[in-house]
XYZ file of C-alpha atoms in Angstrom:
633
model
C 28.614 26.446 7.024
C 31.489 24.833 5.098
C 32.547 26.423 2.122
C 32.284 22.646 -0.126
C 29.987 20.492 1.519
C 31.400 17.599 -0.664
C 29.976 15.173 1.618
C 26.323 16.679 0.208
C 27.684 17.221 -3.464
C 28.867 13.603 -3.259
C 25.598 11.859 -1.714
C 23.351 13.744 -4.114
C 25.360 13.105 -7.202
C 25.695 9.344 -6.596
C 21.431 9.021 -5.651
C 21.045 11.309 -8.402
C 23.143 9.458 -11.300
C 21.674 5.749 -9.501
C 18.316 7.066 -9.982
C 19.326 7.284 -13.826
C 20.647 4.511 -14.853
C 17.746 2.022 -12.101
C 15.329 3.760 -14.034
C 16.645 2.906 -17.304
C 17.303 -0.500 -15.965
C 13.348 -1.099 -15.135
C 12.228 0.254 -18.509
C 14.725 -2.060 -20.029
C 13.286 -5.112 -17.417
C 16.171 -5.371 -16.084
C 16.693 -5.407 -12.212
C 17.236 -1.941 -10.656
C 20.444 -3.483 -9.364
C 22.002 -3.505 -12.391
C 21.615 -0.005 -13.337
C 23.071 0.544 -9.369
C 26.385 -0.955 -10.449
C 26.504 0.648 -13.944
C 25.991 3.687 -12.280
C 29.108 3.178 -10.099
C 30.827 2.637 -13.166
C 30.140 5.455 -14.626
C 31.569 7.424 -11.940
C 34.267 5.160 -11.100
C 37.817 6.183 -11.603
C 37.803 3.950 -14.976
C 36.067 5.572 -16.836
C 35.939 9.291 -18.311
C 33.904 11.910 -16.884
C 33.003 12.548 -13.388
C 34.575 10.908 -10.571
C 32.614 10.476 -7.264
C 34.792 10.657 -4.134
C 34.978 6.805 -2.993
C 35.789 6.991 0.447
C 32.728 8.952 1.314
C 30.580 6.998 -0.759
C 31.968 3.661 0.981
C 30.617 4.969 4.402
C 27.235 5.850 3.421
C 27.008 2.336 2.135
C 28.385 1.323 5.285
C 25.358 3.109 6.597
C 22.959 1.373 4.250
C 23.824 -2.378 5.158
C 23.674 -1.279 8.721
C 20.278 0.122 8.468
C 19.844 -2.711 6.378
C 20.379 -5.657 8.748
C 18.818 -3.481 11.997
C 15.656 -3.780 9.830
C 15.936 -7.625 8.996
C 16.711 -8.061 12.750
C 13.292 -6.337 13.855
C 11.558 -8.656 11.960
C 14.215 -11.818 13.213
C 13.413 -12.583 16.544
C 16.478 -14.438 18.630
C 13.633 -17.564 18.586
C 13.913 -17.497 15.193
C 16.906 -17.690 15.080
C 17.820 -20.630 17.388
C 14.948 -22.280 15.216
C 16.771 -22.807 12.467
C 19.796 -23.132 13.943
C 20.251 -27.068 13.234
C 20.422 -25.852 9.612
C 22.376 -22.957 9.300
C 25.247 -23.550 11.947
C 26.855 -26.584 9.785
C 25.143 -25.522 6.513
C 26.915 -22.307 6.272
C 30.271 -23.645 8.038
C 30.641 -26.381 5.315
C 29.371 -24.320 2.591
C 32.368 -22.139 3.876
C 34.606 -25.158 3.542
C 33.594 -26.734 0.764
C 33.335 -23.541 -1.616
C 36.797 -22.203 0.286
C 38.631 -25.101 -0.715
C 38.094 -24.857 -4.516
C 38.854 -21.590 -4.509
C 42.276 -22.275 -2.727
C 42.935 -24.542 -5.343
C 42.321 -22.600 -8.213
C 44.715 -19.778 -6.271
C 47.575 -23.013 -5.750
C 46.979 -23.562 -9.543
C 47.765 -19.546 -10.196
C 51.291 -20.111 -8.532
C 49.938 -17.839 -5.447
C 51.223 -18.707 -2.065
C 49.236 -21.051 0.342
C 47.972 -17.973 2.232
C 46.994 -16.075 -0.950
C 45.220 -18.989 -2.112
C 43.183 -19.380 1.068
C 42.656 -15.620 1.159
C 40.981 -16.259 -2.492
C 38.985 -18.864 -1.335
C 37.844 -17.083 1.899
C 36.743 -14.366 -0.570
C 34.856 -16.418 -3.063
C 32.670 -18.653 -0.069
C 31.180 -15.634 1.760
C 28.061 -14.605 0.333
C 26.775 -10.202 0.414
C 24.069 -9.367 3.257
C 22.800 -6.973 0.624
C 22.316 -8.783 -2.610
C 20.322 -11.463 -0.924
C 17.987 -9.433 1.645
C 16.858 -7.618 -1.876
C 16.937 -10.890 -3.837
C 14.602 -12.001 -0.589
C 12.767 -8.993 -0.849
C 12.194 -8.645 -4.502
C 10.569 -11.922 -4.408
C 8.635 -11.114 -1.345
C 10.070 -13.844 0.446
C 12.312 -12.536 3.656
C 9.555 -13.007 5.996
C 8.976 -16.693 5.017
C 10.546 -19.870 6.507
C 13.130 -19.264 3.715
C 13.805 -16.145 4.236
C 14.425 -16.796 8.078
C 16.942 -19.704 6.620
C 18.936 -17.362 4.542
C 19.091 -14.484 7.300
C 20.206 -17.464 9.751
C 22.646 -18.222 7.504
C 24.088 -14.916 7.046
C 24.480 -14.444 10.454
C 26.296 -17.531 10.670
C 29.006 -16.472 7.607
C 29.252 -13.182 9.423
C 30.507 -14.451 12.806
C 32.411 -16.783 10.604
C 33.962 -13.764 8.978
C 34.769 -12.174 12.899
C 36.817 -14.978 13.282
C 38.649 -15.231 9.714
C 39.734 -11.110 10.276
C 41.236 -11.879 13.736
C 43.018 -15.221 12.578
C 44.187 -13.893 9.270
C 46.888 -11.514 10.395
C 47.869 -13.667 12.743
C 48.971 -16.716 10.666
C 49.509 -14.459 7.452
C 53.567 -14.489 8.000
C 53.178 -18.335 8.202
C 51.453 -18.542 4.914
C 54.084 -16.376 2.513
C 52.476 -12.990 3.979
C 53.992 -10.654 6.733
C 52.460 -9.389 9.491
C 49.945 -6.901 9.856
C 51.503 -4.930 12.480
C 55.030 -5.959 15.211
C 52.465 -6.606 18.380
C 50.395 -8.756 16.013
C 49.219 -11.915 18.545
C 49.872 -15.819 18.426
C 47.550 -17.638 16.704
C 46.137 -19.321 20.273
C 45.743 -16.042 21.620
C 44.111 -14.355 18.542
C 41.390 -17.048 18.376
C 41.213 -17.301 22.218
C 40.387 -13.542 22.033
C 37.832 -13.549 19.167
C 36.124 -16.206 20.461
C 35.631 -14.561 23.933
C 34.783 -11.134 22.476
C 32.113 -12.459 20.655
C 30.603 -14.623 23.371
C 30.893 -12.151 25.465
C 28.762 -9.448 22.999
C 25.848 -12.033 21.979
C 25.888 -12.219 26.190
C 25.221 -8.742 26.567
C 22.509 -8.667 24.187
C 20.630 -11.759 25.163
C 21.109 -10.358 29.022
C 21.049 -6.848 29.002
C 19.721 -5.394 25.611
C 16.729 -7.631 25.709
C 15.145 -6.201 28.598
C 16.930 -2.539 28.286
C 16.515 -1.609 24.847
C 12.597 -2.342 24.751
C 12.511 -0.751 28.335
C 14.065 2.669 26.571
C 11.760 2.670 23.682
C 8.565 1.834 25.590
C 9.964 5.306 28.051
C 10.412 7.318 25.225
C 7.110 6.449 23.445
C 5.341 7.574 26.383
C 6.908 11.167 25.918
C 4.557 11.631 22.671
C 7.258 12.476 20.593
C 7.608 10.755 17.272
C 10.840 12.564 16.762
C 12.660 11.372 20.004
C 11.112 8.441 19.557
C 12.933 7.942 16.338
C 16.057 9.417 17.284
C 16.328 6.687 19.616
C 15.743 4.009 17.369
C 18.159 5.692 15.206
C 20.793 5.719 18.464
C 20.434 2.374 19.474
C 20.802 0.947 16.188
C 24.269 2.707 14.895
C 25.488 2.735 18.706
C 25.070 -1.152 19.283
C 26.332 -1.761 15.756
C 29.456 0.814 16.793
C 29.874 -0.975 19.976
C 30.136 -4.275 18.591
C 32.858 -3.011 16.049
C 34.629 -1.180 18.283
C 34.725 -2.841 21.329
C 34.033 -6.408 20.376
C 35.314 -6.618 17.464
C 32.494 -7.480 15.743
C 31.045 -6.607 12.170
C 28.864 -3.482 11.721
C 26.413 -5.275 10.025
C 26.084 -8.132 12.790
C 26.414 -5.988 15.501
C 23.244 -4.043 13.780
C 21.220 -6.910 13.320
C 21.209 -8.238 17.016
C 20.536 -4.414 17.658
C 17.100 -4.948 15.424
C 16.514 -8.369 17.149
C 16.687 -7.304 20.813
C 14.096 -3.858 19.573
C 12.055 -6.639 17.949
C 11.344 -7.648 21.545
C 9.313 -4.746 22.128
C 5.971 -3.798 21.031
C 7.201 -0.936 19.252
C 8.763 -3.078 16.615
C 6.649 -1.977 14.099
C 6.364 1.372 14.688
C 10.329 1.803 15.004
C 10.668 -0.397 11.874
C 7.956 2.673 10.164
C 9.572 5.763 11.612
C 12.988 5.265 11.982
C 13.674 2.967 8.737
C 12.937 5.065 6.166
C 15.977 5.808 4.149
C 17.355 2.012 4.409
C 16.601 1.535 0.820
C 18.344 4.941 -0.809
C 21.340 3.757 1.307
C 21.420 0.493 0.384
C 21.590 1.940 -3.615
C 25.087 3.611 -2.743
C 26.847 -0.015 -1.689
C 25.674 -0.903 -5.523
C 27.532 1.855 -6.282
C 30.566 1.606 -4.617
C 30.751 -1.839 -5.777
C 30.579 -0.628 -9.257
C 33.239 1.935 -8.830
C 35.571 -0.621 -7.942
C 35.315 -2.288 -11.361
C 38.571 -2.154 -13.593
C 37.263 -3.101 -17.265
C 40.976 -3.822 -18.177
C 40.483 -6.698 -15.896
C 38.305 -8.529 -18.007
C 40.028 -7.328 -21.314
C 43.437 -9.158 -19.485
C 42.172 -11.821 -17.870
C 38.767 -13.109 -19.519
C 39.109 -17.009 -18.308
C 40.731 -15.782 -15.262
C 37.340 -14.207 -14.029
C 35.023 -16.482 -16.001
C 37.178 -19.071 -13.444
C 35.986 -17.326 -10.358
C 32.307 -16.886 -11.755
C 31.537 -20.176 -12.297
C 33.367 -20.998 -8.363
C 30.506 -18.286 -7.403
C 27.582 -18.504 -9.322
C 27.621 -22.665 -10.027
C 30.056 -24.026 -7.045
C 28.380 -22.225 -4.626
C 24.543 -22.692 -5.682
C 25.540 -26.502 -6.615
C 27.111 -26.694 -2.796
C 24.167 -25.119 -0.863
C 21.455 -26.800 -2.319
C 23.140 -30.297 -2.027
C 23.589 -29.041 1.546
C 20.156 -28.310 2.248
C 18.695 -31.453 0.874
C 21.631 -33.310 3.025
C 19.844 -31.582 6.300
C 16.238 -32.772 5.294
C 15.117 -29.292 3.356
C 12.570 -29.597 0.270
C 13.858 -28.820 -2.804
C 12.138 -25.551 -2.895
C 13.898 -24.492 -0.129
C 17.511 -25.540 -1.124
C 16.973 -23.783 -4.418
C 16.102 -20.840 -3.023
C 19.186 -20.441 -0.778
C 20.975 -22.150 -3.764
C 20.326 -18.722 -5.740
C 20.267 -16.542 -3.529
C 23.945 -17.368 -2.159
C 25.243 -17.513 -5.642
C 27.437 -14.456 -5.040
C 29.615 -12.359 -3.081
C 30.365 -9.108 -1.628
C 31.254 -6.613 1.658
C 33.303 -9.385 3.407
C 34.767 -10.719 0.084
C 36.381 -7.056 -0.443
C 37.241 -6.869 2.968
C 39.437 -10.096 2.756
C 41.087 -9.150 -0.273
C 42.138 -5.771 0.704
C 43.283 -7.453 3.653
C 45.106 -9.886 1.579
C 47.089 -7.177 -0.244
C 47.475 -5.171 2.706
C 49.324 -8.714 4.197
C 51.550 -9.162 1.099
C 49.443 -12.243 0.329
C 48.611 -11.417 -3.403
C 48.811 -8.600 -5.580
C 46.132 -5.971 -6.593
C 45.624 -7.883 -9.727
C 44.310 -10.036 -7.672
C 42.066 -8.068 -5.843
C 40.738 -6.583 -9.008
C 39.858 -10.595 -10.142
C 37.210 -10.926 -7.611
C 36.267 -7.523 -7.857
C 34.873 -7.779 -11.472
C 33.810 -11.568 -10.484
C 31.447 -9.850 -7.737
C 29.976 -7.487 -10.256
C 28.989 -9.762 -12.361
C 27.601 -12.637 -9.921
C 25.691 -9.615 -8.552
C 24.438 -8.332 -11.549
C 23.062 -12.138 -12.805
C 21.851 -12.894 -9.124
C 18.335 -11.972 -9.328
C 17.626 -13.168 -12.784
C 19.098 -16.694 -11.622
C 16.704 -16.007 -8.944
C 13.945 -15.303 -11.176
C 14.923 -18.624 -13.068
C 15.358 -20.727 -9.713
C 11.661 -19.944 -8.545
C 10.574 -20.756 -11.978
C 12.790 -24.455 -12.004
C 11.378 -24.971 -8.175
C 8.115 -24.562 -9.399
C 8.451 -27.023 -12.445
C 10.233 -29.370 -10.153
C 7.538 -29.101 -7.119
C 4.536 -29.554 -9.513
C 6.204 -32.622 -11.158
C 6.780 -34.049 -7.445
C 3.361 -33.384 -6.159
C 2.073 -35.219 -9.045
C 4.223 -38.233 -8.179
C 3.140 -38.304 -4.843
C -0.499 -38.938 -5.685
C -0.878 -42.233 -3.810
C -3.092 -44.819 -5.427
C -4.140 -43.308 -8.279
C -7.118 -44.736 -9.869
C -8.714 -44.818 -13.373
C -12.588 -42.981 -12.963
C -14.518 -43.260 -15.585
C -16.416 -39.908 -16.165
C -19.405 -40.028 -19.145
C -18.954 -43.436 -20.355
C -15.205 -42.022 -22.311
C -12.924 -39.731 -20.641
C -11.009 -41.049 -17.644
C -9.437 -39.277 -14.853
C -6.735 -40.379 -12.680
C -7.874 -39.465 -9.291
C -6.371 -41.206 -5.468
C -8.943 -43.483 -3.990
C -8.966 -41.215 -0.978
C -10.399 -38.263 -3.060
C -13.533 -40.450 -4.030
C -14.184 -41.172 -0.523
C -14.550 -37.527 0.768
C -15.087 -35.604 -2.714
C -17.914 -35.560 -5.199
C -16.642 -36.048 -8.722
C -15.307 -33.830 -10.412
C -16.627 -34.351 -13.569
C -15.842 -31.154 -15.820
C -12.068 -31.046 -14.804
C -9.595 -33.327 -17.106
C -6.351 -32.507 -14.772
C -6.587 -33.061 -11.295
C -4.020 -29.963 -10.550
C -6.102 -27.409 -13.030
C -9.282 -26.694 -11.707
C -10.169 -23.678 -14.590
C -13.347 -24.831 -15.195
C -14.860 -25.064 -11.932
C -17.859 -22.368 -11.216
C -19.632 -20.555 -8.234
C -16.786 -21.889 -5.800
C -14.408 -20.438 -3.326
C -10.353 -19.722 -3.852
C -8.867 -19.943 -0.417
C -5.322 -18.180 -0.926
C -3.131 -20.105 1.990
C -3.184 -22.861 4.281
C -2.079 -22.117 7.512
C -3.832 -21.654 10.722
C -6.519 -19.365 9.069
C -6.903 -21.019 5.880
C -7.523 -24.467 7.086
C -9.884 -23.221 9.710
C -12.170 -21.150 7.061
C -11.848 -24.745 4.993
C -13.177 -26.607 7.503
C -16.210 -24.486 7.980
C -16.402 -24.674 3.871
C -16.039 -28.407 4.209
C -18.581 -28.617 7.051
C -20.772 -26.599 5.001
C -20.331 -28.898 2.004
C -19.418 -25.896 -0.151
C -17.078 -26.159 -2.814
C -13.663 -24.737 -2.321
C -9.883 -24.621 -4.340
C -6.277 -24.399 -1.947
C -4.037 -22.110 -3.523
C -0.588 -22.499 -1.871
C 2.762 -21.922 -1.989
C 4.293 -24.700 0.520
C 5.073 -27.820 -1.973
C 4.718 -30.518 1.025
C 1.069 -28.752 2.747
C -0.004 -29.122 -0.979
C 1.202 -32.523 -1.290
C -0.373 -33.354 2.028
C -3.245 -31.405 1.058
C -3.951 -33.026 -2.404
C -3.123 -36.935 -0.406
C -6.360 -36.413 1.575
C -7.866 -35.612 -1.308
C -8.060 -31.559 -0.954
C -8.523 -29.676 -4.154
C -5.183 -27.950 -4.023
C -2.947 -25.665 -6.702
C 0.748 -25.321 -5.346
C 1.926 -21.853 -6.545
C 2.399 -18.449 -5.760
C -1.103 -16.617 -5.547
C -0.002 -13.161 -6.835
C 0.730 -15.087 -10.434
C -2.136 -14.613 -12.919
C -1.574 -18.155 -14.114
C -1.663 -19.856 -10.647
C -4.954 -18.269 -9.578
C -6.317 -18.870 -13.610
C -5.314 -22.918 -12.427
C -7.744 -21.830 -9.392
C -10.504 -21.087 -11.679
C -10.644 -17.174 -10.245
C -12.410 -16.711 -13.534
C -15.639 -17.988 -12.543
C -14.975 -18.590 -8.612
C -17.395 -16.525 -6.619
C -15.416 -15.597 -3.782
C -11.710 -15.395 -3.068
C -10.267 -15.434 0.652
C -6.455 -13.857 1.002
C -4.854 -15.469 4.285
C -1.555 -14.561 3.263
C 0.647 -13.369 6.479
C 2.903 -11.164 4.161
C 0.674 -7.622 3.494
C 2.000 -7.298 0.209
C 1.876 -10.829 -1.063
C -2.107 -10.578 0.541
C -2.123 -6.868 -2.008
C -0.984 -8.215 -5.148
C -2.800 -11.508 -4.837
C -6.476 -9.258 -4.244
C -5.128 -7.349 -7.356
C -4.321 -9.678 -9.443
C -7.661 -11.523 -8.902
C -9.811 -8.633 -9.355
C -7.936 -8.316 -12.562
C -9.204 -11.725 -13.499
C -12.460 -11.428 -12.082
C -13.614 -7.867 -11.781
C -17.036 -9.088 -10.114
C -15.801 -11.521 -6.983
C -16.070 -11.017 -4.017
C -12.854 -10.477 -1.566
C -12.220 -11.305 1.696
C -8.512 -10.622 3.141
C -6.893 -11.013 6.416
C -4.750 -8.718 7.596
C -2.176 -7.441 10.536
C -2.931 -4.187 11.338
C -5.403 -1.078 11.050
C -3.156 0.513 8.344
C -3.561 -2.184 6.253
C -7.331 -2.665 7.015
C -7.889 0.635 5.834
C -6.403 0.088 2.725
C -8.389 -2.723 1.880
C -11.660 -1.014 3.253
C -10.807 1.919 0.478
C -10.048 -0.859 -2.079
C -13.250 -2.561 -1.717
C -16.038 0.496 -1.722
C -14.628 0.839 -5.098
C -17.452 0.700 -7.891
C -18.099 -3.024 -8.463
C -16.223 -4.409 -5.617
C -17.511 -6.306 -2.711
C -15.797 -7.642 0.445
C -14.355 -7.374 3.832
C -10.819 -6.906 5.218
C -10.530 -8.929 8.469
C -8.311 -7.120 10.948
C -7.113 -9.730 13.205
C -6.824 -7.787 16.870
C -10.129 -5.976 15.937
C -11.989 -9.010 15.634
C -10.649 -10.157 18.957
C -11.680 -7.273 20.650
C -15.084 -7.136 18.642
C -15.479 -10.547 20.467
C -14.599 -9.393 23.809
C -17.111 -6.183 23.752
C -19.578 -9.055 22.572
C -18.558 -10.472 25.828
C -18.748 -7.144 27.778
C -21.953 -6.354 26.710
C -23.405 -9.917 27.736
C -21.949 -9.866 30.916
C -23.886 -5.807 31.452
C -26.959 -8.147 30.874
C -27.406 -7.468 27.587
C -29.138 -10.387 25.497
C -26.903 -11.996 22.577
C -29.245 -10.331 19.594
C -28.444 -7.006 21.566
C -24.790 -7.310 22.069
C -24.929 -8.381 18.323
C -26.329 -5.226 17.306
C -23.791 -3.248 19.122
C -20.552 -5.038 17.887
C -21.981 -5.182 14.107
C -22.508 -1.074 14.354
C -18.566 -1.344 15.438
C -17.717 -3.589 12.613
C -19.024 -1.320 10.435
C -17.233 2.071 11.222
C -14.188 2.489 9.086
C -11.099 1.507 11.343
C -9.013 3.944 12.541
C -5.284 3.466 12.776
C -4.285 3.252 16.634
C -0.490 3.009 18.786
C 0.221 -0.483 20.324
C 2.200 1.219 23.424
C 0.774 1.927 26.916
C 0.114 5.127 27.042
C -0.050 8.302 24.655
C 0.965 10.953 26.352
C 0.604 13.373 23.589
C -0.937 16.915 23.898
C -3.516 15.909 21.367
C -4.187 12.568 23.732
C -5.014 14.856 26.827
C -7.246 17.476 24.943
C -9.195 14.552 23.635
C -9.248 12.809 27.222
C -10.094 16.030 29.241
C -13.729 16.629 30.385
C -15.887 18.799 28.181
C -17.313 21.833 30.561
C -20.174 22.562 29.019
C -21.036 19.028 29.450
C -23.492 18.237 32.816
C -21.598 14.667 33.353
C -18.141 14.910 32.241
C -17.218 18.099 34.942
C -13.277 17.838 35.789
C -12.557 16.597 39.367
């Protein structure tokens, strides 16, 4: 055993002092990121007291962002991906541009050289993996078509990046810079290189690690042992990400992501994403802290416009640029302020190019320190300009769905007030006499609040419909609602884990509330929140596996509450005994009988994989003795 485990010391000191100041942070409503880099701070070399050991803390947040992206790759399939491709290739590439080239400026107006310059700029147009997965995340939001935009886009500036650390040496003695080493490559051959070692990588994983990696895991799942199980999960995500550093020259951080995308493949997605993810978060603190022990508050006490300069380049000329972007390639608004906001900062590759920068005699340290300090703070604003984005998109969607009510007509409702209704709605809607705003619906009574629109929601609203029953839309897609609301649909546009959205509704008085939300904790709060409102409705949810079927099953035999929790798979295989059990001869009313005794049982948490070869497994399985029919072979 060493005699100063400082890694240990140093690990536990920096969780233990982030813990701190996050907490303080949330009591303060603050975001927990903010306290992160205050922490860093605090331990930083610039300030008095105790001072962490940087190095080592810079690898475990290496470690952090790579367990990081491996997770937003399980749930980024390389479908997705080419999905959104027409969007994020030139979006990202002439974000890079267009945000570079300011920034290159402002450096040419500092009297630095034409490669410090476009160092700067390089630094200032790449936005942090990190900050934006938990922007995503805080907002619930990185499984949505959003979310798959912004991780698209990511993965577009990070290849970007691959190629900007191979060129960079290479034509640094050409821009006022010197070379990074004597054997340092022409400027053909440097690109020519890059180029082919990152085709060639993003070959091997569509070929190889597509079909071997979910091979592996589905093997080792069969052993029964959770531990090797996640030990290989664990393996294949740091060794691909290693690989593709060392060997292709490729980020960490990418190289872990396409590692998450080609496990995502398998079955055991979930499962690996459960057992071998979960110290992601408490290593994705420590890059919040390194970042904050970086920052120089001399910087700001020398240069003040300098970084309020840079700031505005990240915060304002980036958002400005993306979201002008997005509505250029045919995006809603909603969408484009989203990535807008969430891109309004910087951060690994932006310190990576600057300390290259010094390293190449490009600029000075002062100059590194400048968008240092301009990182921490477009970090530490980043989620409250979220915060205030989703608030403006919301304004601005409402406003615009209102607009778009085609041929709005004066109804006259009791002889004096008058509503302004589209024709369509009178044609397929009774009147709706008690409500004065066609997008608040408080006052309705008895009906149902369908949360979501997609393939579940419209089908239970056609069976509503068909039933003549009275039903509300809540969504959070501004052109479904505006679609929805042109036919003549009784639809809210917002986000249905928002008291005042569901209030809008009319949860109040509504007598039954059905959750299709695909995100499990979006489907949570939004049952919360409305049995908040209305302690005495009834719930039904949908949801994506036993786990969170059980959950809901506890929530619901709670005193007052009434409900069901609709487990997607088990329904389908209810169906299919139903079948069974006809097919045996049974009569319907019989098989009905059966499958409703089923339905009943509390579900029990199950594995997806083929078999579960598990000591526990073969006890259950083997024949009892003492029993007449169930004698072993």
């Amino acid at each position: 055993m060493p005699a100063h485990p400082a890694l240990i010391i140093t690990v536990a000191a920096s969780l233990g002092i982030a813990f701190v100041f996050g907490l303080v942070a949330a009591r303060l409503r603050l975001p927990p990121i903010v306290g992160y880099l205050l922490a860093g701070i605090a331990v930083g070399p610039f300030t008095p007291g105790y001072v962490v050991n940087s190095g080592m803390i810079s690898q475990a947040a290496e470690l952090g962002v790579i367990l990081l992206m491996f997770g937003v790759g399980l749930h980024f399939s390389f479908r997705d991906l080419m999905a959104v491709r027409r969007v994020v290739v030139p979006g990202a590439l002439l974000q890079i541009l267009v945000t570079g080239s300011i920034g290159t400026a402002i450096g040419k107006g500092w009297g630095l050289s034409w490669g410090g310059a476009l160092a700067l700029g390089i630094s200032l147009a790449v936005a942090s993996t990190v900050v934006l997965l938990k922007g995503l995340e805080a907002q619930d939001r990185l499984d949505s078509p959003d979310g798959r935009i912004a991780v698209g886009w990511l993965v577009v500036e990070d290849l970007a990046m691959v190629l900007v650390l191979v060129l960079l040496p290479a034509v640094a003695p050409m821009l006022g810079g010197h070379a990074a080493s004597a054997g340092t490559a022409s400027l053909g051959m440097a690109l020519g290189m890059a180029v082919l070692k990152v085709g060639a990588f993003a070959a091997l994983m569509a070929v190889v690690g597509r079909r071997a990696v979910p091979w592996l895991l589905e093997h080792v799942a069969r052993l029964g042992s959770r531990e090797l199980f996640t030990l290989a999960v664990l393996a294949t995500a740091l060794g691909i990400a290693s690989l593709a550093a060392e060997v292709f020259g490729v980020s960490l951080a990418l190289g872990a992501f396409f590692a998450g995308a080609v496990v995502s493949e398998s079955e055991l997605s979930h499962r690996a994403a459960t057992d071998a993810l979960p110290l992601q978060d408490a290593f994705a603190v420590l890059f919040f802290l390194s970042v904050g022990i970086l920052f120089d508050p001399s910087v700001v006490r020398d240069s003040p416009l300098a970084v309020l300069a840079l700031v505005a380049v990240i915060v304002c000329g980036k958002s400005v640029t993306s979201y002008l972007l997005m509505r250029a390639l045919g995006q809603s608004s909603r969408s484009a302020l989203i990535i807008g906001g969430g891109l309004a900062q910087i951060g690994e590759f932006s310190f990576i190019v600057a300390g290259l920068g010094v390293s190449l005699g490009l600029f000075g340290r002062d100059m590194q320190a400048l968008i240092i300090v301009a990182a921490m703070i477009a970090i530490t604003v980043n989620q409250p300009l979220l915060s205030a984005v989703r608030r403006l998109q919301e304004w601005l969607d409402d406003r615009t769905a209102r607009a778009a009510m085609p041929h709005a007509a004066e109804v006259h409702v009791g002889g004096t007030a008058t509503l302004k209704v589209p024709q369509t709605a009178r044609a397929t809607r009774a009147p709706m006499a008690e409500v004065e705003d066609p997008f608040d619906f408080s006052k309705f009574h008895d009906h149902v609040v369908v949360v979501g629109h997609g393939r579940v929601g419209a089908t239970i609203t056609e069976a509503l419909q068909r039933d003549a029953a009275r039903y509300v839309i809540v969504e959070a897609q501004e052109r479904v609602v505006a679609g929805l609301r042109a036919r003549g649909e009784r639809a809210v546009y917002g986000d249905a884990t928002r008291p005042d959205v569901l209030l809008r509704a009319g949860i109040e008085h509504a007598k039954l509330v059905v959750v299709t939300a695909p995100e499990p904790i979006r489907a949570r709060r939004a049952v919360e929140v409305a049995r908040e409102l209305n302690p005495k409705i009834t719930v039904g949810v949908r949801t994506h596996s036993a786990v969170e079927q059980a959950f809901f099953e506890d929530l619901l035999q709670a005193p007052g509450a009434t409900g069901r929790a609709v487990y997607a798979e088990r329904e389908a295989a209810l169906s299919l005994a139903h079948f069974t059990l006809q097919a045996l001869g049974r009569s319907d009313d019989e098989a009905d009988v059966v499958v409703e005794s089923m339905r009943n049982h509390a579900t029990r948490p199950t594995e997806t994989f083929a078999a579960l070869a598990t000591r526990e497994f073969r006890a259950m399985m083997a024949p009892d003795p003492n029993h007449p029919e169930q004698k072993a072979p």
